[in-house]
Amino acid sequence: MSSGIRALWLIVPLMVFGLWGILHTPDPDHDRDAEDSDVALAKLPSLPGWSRADLPDFSAYRDTTEKKAAFFSFLYPRIVLANSRILIERDYLDSLAGKDELSKSELSWLKSQAERLRVDEEPGSETMFRRLKNRLDVIPPSLVLAQAANESAWGTSRFARRGNNLFGQWCFSQGCGLVPRGRVEGASHEVASFSSPYRSVRSYIQNLNRHPTYQLLRDIRLKARNRDDIASGPSLAAGLLGYSERGEDYVEEIRSMIRHNNLDYYDEDFQAIVRGANSQELLELAAAKQEKALLPGATTADETSSEG
């Protein structure tokens, strides 16, 4: 075998491996450990203290049903928290779109959101507002729960336990996370570490909202929005072909997990909470003092009464 061919055999795997990293989990460390990963907005309350909690030890559960229930109960309030804050930002975006003239602070917020969500359009233009609105949107809880369970082995993987990473997200600067065992020689990626599972959820949602690999997912979501609806997890799963090298098999596995675990229930609960919610109600969700107040069937009144 010639030296040129031997070199090619060494280079090609690295190129493929690197390309897969770009598709699968691009730069989650963009906002990973900021005090608040939301772009500065006065309307957003401070994050509640429980959002900073680490992942519980799900490996301690011996009963599979109990472990799954605990996993969903822990993660769902964090999904509602992240999505409710996105809806507040989305409402603010709508309010700016209706203005004839924008202030410096409003333009600055728009530019920051455009940079975060990778929208390269003239600030304040109709095209910018349209593209930002398509990217600044929620991800249905059933999809988040199924992918988190799949990618983190129900919260028991090394990356989940040591790095609060529930979605297998990568980062590419030295020391940004945990080095995967068996990493190909010459590769530089790490599996990102997050200060809390909530940060992992936020980064995952941002990934789906801005990376070109998931344009189909966003298109499906937009069609649902145009019908005055919120897309379901199984429908958006069709846009995950690039999330795993397994392609269609991965999509079907995620859909199967949603069906088998009745995760549509969480989509229905979330839609009931936010459909028609006014600004004050969204603010209450985004500032819930106790995570149990965001569990299915709970209300902010429950939270108030529990505080005595």
mmCIF file of C-alpha atoms in Angstrom, residues 12 23 44 115 128 134 203 250 294:
data_model
loop_
_atom_site.group_PDB
_atom_site.id
_atom_site.type_symbol
_atom_site.label_atom_id
_atom_site.label_comp_id
_atom_site.label_asym_id
_atom_site.label_seq_id
_atom_site.Cartn_x
_atom_site.Cartn_y
_atom_site.Cartn_z
ATOM 1 C CA VAL A 12 -10.890 10.061 6.302
ATOM 2 C CA LEU A 23 -24.047 17.841 12.908
ATOM 3 C CA LEU A 44 -37.610 37.818 32.400
ATOM 4 C CA GLU A 115 -26.473 36.252 16.836
ATOM 5 C CA MET A 128 -35.277 39.154 10.507
ATOM 6 C CA ASN A 134 -39.385 30.614 13.484
ATOM 7 C CA SER A 203 -28.586 24.256 25.276
ATOM 8 C CA TYR A 250 -33.183 6.700 15.673
ATOM 9 C CA LEU A 294 -44.814 22.969 37.318
#
